[in-house]
Short mmCIF file of C-alpha atoms in Angstrom, two decimals:
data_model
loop_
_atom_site.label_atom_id
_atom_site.label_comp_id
_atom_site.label_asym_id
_atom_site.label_seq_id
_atom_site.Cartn_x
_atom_site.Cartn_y
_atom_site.Cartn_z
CA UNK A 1 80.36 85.72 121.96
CA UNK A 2 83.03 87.03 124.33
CA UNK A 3 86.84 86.97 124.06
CA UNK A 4 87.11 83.91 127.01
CA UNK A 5 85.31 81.54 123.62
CA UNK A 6 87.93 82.35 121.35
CA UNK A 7 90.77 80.12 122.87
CA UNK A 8 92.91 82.92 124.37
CA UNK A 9 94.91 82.31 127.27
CA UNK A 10 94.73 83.51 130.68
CA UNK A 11 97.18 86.39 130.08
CA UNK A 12 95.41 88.06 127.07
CA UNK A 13 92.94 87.79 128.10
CA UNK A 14 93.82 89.93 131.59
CA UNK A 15 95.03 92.29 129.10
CA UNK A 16 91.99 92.53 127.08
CA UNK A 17 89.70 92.94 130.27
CA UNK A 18 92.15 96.04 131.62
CA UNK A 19 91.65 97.61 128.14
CA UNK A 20 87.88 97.59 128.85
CA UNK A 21 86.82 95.12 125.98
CA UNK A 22 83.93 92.14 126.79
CA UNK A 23 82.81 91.60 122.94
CA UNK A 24 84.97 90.76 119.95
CA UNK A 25 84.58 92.41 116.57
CA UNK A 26 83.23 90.77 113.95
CA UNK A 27 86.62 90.76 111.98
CA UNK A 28 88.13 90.00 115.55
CA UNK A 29 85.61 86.93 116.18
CA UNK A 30 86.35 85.76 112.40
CA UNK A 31 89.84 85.88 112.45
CA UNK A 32 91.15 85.04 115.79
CA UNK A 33 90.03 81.14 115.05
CA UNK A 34 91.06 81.18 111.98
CA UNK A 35 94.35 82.07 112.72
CA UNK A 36 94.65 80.08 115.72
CA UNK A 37 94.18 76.80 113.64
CA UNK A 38 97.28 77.65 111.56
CA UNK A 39 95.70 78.83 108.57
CA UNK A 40 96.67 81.47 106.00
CA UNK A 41 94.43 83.88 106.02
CA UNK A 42 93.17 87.06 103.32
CA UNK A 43 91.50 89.35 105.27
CA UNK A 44 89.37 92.72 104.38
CA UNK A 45 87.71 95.08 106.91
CA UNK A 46 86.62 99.20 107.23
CA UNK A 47 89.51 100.74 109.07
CA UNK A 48 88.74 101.24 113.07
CA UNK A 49 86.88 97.95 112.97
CA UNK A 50 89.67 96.28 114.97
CA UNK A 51 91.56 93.98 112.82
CA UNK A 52 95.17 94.97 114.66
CA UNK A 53 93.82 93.29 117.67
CA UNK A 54 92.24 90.66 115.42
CA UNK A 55 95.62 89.37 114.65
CA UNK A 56 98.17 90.39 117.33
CA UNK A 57 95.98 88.25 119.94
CA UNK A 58 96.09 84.94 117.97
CA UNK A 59 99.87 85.76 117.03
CA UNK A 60 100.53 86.31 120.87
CA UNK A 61 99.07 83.03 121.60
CA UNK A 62 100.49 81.08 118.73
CA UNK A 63 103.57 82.70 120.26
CA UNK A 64 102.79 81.20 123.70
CA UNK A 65 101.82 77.65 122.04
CA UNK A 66 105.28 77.56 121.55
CA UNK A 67 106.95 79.65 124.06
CA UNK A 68 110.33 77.73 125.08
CA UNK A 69 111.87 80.00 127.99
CA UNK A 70 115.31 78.15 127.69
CA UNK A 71 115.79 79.44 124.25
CA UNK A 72 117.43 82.38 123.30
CA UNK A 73 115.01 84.75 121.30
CA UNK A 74 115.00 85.22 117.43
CA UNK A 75 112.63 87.23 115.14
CA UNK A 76 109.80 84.35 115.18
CA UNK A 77 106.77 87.26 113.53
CA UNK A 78 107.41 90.07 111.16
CA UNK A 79 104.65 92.62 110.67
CA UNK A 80 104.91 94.66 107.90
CA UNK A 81 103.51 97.96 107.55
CA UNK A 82 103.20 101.03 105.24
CA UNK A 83 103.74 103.90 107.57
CA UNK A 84 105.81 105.19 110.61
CA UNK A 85 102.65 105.81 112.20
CA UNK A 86 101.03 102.55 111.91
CA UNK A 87 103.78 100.59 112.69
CA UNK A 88 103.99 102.58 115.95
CA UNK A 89 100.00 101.29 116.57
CA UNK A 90 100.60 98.30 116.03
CA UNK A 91 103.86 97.86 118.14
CA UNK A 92 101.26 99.75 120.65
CA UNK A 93 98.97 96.87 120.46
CA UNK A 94 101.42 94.12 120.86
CA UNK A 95 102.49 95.61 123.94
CA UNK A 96 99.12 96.55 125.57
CA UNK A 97 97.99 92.89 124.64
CA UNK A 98 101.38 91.27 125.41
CA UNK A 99 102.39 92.43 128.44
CA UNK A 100 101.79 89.79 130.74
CA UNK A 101 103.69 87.48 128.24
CA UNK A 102 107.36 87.31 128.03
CA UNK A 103 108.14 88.49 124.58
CA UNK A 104 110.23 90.94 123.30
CA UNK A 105 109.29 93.37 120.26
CA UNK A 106 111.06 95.96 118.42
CA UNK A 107 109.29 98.32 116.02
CA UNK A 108 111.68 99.70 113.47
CA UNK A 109 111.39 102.11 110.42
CA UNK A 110 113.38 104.96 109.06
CA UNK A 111 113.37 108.69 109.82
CA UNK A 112 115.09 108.11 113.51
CA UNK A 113 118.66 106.64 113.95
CA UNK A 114 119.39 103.16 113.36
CA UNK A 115 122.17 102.68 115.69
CA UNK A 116 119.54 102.15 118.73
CA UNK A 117 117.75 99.65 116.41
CA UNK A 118 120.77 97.75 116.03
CA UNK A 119 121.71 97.47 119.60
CA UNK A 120 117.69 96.28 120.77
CA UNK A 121 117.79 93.80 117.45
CA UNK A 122 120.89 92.33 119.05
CA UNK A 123 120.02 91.80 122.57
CA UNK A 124 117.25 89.49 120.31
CA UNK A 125 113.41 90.24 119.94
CA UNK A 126 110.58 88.12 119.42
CA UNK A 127 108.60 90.40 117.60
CA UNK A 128 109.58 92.91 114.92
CA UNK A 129 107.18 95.52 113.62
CA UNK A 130 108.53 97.61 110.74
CA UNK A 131 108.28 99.54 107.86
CA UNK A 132 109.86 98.03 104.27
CA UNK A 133 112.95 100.34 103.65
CA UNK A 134 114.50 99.95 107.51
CA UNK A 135 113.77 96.70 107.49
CA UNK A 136 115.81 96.03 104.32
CA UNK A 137 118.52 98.15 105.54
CA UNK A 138 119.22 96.62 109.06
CA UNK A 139 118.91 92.91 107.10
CA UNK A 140 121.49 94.24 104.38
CA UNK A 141 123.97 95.24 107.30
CA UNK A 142 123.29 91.66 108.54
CA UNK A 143 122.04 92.82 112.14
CA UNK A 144 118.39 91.13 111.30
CA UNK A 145 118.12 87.74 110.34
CA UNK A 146 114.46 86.76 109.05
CA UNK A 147 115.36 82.95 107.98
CA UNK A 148 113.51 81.60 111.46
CA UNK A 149 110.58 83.56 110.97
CA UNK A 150 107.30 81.54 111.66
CA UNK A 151 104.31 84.42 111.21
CA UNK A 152 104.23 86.84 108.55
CA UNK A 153 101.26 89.35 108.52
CA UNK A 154 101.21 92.27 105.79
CA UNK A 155 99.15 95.08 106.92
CA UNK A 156 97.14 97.49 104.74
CA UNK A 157 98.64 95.61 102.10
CA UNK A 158 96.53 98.17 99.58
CA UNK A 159 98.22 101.31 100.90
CA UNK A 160 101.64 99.22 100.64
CA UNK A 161 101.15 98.95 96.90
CA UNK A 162 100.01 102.37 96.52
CA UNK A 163 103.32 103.79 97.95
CA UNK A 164 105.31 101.81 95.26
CA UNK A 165 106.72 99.07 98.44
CA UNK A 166 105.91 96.04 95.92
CA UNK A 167 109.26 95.01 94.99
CA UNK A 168 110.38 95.64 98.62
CA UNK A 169 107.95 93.30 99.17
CA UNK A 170 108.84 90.50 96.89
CA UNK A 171 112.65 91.16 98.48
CA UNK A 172 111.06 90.61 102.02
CA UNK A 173 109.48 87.50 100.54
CA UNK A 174 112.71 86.04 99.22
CA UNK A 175 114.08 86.37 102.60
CA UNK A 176 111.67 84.54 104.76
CA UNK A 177 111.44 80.76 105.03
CA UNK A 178 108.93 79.03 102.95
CA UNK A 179 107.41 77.70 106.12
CA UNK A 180 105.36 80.08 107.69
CA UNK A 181 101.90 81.14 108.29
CA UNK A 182 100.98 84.50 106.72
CA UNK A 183 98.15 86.86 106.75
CA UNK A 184 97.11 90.17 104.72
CA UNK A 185 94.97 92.37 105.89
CA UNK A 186 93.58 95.19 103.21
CA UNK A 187 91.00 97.93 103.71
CA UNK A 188 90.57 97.80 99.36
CA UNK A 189 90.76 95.58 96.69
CA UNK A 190 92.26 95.73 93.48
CA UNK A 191 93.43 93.36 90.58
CA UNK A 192 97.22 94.09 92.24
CA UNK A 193 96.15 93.18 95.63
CA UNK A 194 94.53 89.12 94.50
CA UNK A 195 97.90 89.38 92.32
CA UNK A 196 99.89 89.40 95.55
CA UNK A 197 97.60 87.42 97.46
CA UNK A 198 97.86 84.85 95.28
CA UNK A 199 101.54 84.79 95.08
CA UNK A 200 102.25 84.79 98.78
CA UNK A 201 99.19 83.13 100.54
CA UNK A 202 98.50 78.80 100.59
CA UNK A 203 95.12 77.78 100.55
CA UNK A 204 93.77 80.82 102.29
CA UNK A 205 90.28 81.41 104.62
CA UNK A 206 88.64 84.45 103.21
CA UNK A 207 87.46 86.63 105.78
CA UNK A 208 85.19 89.57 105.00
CA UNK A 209 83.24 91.70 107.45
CA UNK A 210 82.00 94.49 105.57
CA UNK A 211 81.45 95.29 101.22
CA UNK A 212 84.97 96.58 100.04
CA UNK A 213 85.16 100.27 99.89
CA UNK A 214 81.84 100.95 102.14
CA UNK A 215 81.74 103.52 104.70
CA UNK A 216 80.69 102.72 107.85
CA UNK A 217 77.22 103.44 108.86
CA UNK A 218 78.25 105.39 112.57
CA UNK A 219 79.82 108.19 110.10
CA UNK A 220 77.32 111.20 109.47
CA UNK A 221 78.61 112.21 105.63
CA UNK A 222 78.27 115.70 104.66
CA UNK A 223 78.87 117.89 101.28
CA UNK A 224 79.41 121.47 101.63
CA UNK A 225 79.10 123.22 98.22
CA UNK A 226 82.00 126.31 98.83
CA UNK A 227 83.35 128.38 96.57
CA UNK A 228 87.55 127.55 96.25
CA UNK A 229 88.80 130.79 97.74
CA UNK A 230 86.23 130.59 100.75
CA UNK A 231 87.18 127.07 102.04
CA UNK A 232 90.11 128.36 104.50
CA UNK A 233 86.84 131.05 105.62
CA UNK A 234 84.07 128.02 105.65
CA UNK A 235 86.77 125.85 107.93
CA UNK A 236 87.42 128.17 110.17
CA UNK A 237 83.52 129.29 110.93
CA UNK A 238 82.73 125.49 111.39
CA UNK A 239 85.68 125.33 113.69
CA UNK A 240 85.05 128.55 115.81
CA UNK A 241 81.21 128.66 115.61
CA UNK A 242 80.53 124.62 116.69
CA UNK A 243 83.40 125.19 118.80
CA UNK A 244 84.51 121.92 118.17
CA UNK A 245 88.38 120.84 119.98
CA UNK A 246 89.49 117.92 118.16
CA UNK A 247 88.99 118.47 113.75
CA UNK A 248 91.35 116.00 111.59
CA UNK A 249 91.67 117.87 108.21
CA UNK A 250 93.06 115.88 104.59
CA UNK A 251 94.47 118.39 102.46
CA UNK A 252 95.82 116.69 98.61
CA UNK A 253 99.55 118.19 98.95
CA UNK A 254 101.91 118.55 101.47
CA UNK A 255 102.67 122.17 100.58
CA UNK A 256 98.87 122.89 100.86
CA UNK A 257 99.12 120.95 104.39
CA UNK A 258 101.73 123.43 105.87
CA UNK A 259 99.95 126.32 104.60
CA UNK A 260 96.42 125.61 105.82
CA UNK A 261 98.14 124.82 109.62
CA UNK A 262 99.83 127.95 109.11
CA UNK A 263 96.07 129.76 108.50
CA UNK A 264 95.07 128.55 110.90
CA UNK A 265 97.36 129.34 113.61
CA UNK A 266 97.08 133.14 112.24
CA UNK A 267 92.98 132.88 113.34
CA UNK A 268 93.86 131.76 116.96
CA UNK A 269 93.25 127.79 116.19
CA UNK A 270 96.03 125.45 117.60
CA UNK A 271 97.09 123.44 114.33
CA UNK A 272 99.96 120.89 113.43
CA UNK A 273 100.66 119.81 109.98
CA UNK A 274 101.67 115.75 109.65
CA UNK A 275 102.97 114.26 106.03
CA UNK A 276 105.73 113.17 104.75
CA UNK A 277 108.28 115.57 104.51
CA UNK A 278 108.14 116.13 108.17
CA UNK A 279 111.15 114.63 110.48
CA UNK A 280 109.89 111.23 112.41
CA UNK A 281 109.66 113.71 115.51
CA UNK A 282 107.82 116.44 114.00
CA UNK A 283 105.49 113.82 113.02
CA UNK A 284 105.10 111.96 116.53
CA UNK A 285 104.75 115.47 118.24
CA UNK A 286 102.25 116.51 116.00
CA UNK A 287 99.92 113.61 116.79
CA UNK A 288 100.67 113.57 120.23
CA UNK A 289 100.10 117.21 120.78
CA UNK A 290 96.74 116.18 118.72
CA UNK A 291 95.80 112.97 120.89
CA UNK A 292 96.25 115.16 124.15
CA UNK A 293 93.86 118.19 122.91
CA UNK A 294 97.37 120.48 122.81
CA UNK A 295 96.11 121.16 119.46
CA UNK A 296 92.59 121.57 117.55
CA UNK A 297 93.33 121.07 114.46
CA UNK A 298 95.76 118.09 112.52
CA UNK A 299 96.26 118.89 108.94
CA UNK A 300 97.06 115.73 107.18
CA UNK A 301 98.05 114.07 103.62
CA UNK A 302 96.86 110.74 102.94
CA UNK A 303 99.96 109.24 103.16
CA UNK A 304 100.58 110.09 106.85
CA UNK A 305 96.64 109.64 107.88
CA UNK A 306 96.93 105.27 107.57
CA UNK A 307 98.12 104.93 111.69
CA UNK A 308 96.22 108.11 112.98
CA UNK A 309 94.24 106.11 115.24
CA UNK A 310 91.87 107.76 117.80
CA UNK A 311 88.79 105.83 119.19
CA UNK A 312 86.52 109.02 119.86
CA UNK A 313 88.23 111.57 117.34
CA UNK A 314 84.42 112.97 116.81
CA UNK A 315 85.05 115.47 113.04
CA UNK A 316 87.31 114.72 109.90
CA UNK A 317 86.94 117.84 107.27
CA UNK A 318 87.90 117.20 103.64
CA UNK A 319 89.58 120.20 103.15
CA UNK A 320 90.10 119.14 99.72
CA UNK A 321 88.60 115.65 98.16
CA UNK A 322 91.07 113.15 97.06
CA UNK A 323 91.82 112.33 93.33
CA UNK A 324 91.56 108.49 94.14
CA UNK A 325 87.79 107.80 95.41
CA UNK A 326 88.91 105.17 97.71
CA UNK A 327 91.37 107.27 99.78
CA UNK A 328 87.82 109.41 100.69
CA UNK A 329 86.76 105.62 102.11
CA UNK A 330 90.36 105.93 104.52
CA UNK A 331 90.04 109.30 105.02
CA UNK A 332 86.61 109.28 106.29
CA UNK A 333 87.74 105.84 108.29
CA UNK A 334 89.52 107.80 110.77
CA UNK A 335 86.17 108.54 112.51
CA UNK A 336 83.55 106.31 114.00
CA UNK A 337 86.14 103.94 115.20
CA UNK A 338 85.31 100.96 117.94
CA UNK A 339 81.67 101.26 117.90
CA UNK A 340 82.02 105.43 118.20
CA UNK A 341 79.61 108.13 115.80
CA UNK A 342 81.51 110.80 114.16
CA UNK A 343 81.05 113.39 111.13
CA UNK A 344 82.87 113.69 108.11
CA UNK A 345 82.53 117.09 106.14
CA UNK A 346 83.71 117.80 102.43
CA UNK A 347 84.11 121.09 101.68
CA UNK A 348 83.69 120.81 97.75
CA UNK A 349 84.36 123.71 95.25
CA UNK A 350 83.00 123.56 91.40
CA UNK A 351 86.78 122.05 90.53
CA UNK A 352 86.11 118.98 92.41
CA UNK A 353 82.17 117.97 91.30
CA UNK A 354 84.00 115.01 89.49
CA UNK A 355 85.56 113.79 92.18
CA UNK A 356 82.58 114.23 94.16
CA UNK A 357 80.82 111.82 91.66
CA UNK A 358 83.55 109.60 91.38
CA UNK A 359 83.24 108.86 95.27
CA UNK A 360 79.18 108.70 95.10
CA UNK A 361 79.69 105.86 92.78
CA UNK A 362 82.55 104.29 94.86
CA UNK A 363 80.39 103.97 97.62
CA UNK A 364 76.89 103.68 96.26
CA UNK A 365 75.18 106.39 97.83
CA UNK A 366 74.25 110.03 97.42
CA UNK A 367 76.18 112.50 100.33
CA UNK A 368 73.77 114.79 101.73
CA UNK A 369 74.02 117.97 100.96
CA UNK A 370 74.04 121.55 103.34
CA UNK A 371 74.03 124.68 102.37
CA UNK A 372 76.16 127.23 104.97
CA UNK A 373 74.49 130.15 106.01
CA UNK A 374 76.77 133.08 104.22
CA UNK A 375 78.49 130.69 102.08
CA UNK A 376 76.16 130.62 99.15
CA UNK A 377 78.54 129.23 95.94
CA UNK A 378 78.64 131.85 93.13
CA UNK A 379 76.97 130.31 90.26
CA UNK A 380 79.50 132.33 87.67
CA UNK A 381 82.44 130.67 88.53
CA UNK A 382 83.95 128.27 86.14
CA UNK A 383 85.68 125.15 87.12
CA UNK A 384 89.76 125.30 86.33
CA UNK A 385 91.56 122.33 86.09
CA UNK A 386 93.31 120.84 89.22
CA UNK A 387 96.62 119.00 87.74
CA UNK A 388 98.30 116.49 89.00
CA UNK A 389 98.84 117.87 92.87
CA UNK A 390 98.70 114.82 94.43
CA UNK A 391 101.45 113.29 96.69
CA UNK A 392 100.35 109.72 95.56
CA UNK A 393 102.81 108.06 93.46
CA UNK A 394 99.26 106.27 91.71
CA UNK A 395 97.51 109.25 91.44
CA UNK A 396 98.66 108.97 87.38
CA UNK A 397 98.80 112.54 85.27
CA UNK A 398 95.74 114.69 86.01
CA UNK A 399 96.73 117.37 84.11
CA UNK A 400 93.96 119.50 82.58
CA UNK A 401 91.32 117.21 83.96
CA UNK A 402 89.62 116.69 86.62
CA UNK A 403 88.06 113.32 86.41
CA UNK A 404 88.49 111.34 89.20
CA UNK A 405 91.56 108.63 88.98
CA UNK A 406 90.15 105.55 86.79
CA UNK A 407 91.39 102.54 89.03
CA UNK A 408 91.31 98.43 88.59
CA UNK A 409 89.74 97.94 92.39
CA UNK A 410 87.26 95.57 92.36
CA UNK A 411 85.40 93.45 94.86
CA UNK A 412 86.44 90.08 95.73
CA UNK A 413 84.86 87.78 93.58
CA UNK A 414 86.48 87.56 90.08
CA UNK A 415 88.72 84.77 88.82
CA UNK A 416 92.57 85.98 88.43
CA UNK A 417 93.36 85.59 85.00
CA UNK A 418 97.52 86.88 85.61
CA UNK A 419 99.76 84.78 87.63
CA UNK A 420 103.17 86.21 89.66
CA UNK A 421 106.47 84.17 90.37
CA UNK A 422 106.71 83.74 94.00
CA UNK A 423 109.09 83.01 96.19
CA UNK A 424 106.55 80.44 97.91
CA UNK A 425 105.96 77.46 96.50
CA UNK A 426 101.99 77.48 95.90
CA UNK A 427 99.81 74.74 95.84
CA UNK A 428 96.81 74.14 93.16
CA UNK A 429 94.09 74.21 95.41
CA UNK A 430 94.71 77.85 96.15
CA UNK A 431 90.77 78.60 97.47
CA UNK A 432 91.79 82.49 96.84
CA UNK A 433 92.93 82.18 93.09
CA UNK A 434 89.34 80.47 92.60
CA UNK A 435 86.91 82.04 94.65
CA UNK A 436 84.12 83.00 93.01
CA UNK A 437 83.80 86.43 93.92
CA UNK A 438 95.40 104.71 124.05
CA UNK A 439 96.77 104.82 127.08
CA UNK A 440 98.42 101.19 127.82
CA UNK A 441 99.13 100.03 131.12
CA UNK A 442 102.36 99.30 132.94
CA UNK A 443 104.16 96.34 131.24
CA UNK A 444 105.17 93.34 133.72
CA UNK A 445 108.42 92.78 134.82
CA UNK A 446 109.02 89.83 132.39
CA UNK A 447 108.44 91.74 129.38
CA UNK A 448 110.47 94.33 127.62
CA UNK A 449 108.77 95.70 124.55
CA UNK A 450 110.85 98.47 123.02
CA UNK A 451 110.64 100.84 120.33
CA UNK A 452 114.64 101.34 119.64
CA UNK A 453 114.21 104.96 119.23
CA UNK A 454 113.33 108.04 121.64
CA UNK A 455 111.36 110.49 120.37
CA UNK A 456 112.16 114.30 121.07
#
């Protein structure tokens, strides 16, 4: 199948041949028709498998469908996202795929200054990509007005509800008109994500492309068995010795983020630290400086790693595992991306075996383990607790333990047995509620896609 069968129009699909793309994903070839008949739509697929495109090209053409050029422009799609950095992908996106069509976007979230958002919103955009709290903000001061929106598409809707954005949500919800055609997209699945799919989607297709929480098959996994105080020693030898130039590292802790960067930096290894105490420009330098081979080495949290998007970004090190298996299924995500191989090392102490086993299970297989020459683990050390380090608002009270974080995500599949209010009328024959289971080119003169905010 190529992208000219999936009822595109002649623009996109200009814009899809620049970009270099003949073949459609599988969740791109799934969803694009799906959407494109006007259909709600519950969507689940590994990260880097190219769902952004899969539903900014049928919202584009929907957009076109209707397209009156005598009209002045209102907000007609809202995408919703979790993060700064993924709402600046997938502004990205509608721009590289837009930009022979005359629609304005605006991608808005906090950390920068509003004012600029307020003067693009008012010159009136077609498109608005943003992140919860902004959003809310900007409609509160009445310079956004949601009430004609036609497309609403939540993105990573699991990491949304693991940041605590659920009653931002349901505000967003009671905002919009009933009449629209919506679409979530989530890496996971848990009991809270059917909850809100239930409560805001109408007769939805279910659209799966790969198991929920399985790691894709172009990722080499490897366990290193280290010894705690060696890690910082073991990362640095893989770094140096393989000589490698671009290395995406997850740390647990913010504070543990600045001072591994800070390490490294000290051993003659370019390194930036990204989470989410840095400023909005901190953060966008960082990953620039990281995207351009300025730096080696990205330290990340999880929080900040969901829009880190790099087709050939060849090495992601767990510096330390995550207390919540499935954020090892993100982490690891950031690799392999559009059809690319990559490696993802764990550099695991005795403190973390549980988590270790905790992922194992999550993804139903056993990580091979290598031994480092030099590195052999001390057998005398005893484990010591971890605590409760996380940054995650889920991660729950550790303290004393180290089992991994006991969590309700399941595979699509089971019956809900708890309904929500919703804003949105819902209608009986809900199929979900019963299912039995980077460089973009120069934009045309007719467009203007903007961003609202400079970044310095």
């Amino acid at each position: 199948m190529s992208f000219s069968n999936l009822g595109l129009c002649a623009e996109l699909l200009r814009a899809i041949k620049e970009e270099g793309y003949t073949t459609p994903t599988p969740i791109q070839a799934k969803s694009i028709p799906v959407i494109l008949s006007k259909k709600d739509v519950l969507a689940g697929a590994q990260t880097g498998t190219g769902k952004t495109a899969g539903f900014t090209l049928p919202l584009l053409q929907r957009l076109k469908t209707a397209y009156n050029k005598d009209k002045k422009s209102h907000v007609r799609a809202l995408i919703l996202t979790p993060t700064r950095e993924l709402a600046a992908q997938v502004a990205a996106s509608v721009e590289t795929y837009g930009k022979y069509l005359p629609f304005k976007s605006a991608v808005i979230f906090g950390g920068v200054g509003i004012n600029p958002q307020i003067s693009l919103l008012k010159k009136g955009v077609d498109i608005v990509i943003a992140t919860p709290g902004r959003l809310l903000d900007l409609v509160s001061q009445n310079c956004l007005d949601l009430t004609k929106v036609e497309f609403f598409i939540l993105d990573e809707a699991d990491r949304m509800l693991d940041m605590g954005f659920i009653n931002d949500i349901k505000k967003v919800l009671a905002i919009l008109p009933k009449e629209r055609q919506n679409l979530l997209f989530s890496a996971t699945f848990s009991d809270e994500i059917k909850k809100l799919a239930d409560s805001l989607l109408n007769s939805p297709v279910l659209i799966e492309v790969a198991t929920a929480n399985s790691t894709s098959h172009k990722v080499e996994q490897i366990v290193h068995h280290v010894d705690r105080e060696r890690k910082k020693e073991l990362l640095i030898h893989l770094v140096q010795k393989n000589n490698w130039k671009q290395v995406l590292v997850f740390t647990r802790t913010k504070h543990g983020a600045n001072k591994l960067s800070e390490a490294l930096a000290k051993d003659g290894i370019t390194s930036s630290a990204i989470h989410g105490n840095k400023s909005q420009g901190a953060r966008t330098k960082a990953l620039e400086d990281f995207k351009s081979g300025n730096v080696r080495v990205l330290v990340a949290t999880d929080i900040a790693a969901r829009g880190i998007d790099i087709d050939q970004l060849p090495h992601v090190i767990n510096f330390e595992l995550p207390n919540i298996a499935e954020d090892y299924v993100h982490r690891i995500g950031r690799t392999g991306r559009a059809g690319n191989t990559g490696d993802a090392i764990s550099l695991v102490c005795v403190d973390e075996h549980d988590y270790l086993f905790g992922i194992e299970k999550l993804i139903k297989q056993k990580i091979k383990k290598v031994e480092i020459l030099g590195f052999k683990v001390d057998p005398d050390i005893k484990a010591e607790p971890i605590g409760n380090r996380s940054n995650r608002g889920r991660g729950g009270n550790n303290q004393g333990s180290n089992k991994p974080k006991e969590n309700s995500r399941k595979p699509f599949g089971r019956k809900k047995e708890e309904s929500s209010q919703s804003p949105k009328n819902k209608t009986s024959n809900n199929r979900f509620a019963n299912k039995n289971k980077n460089e973009t080119s120069n934009t045309s003169k007719n467009r203007r896609t903007n961003s609202g905010f400079k970044n310095n």
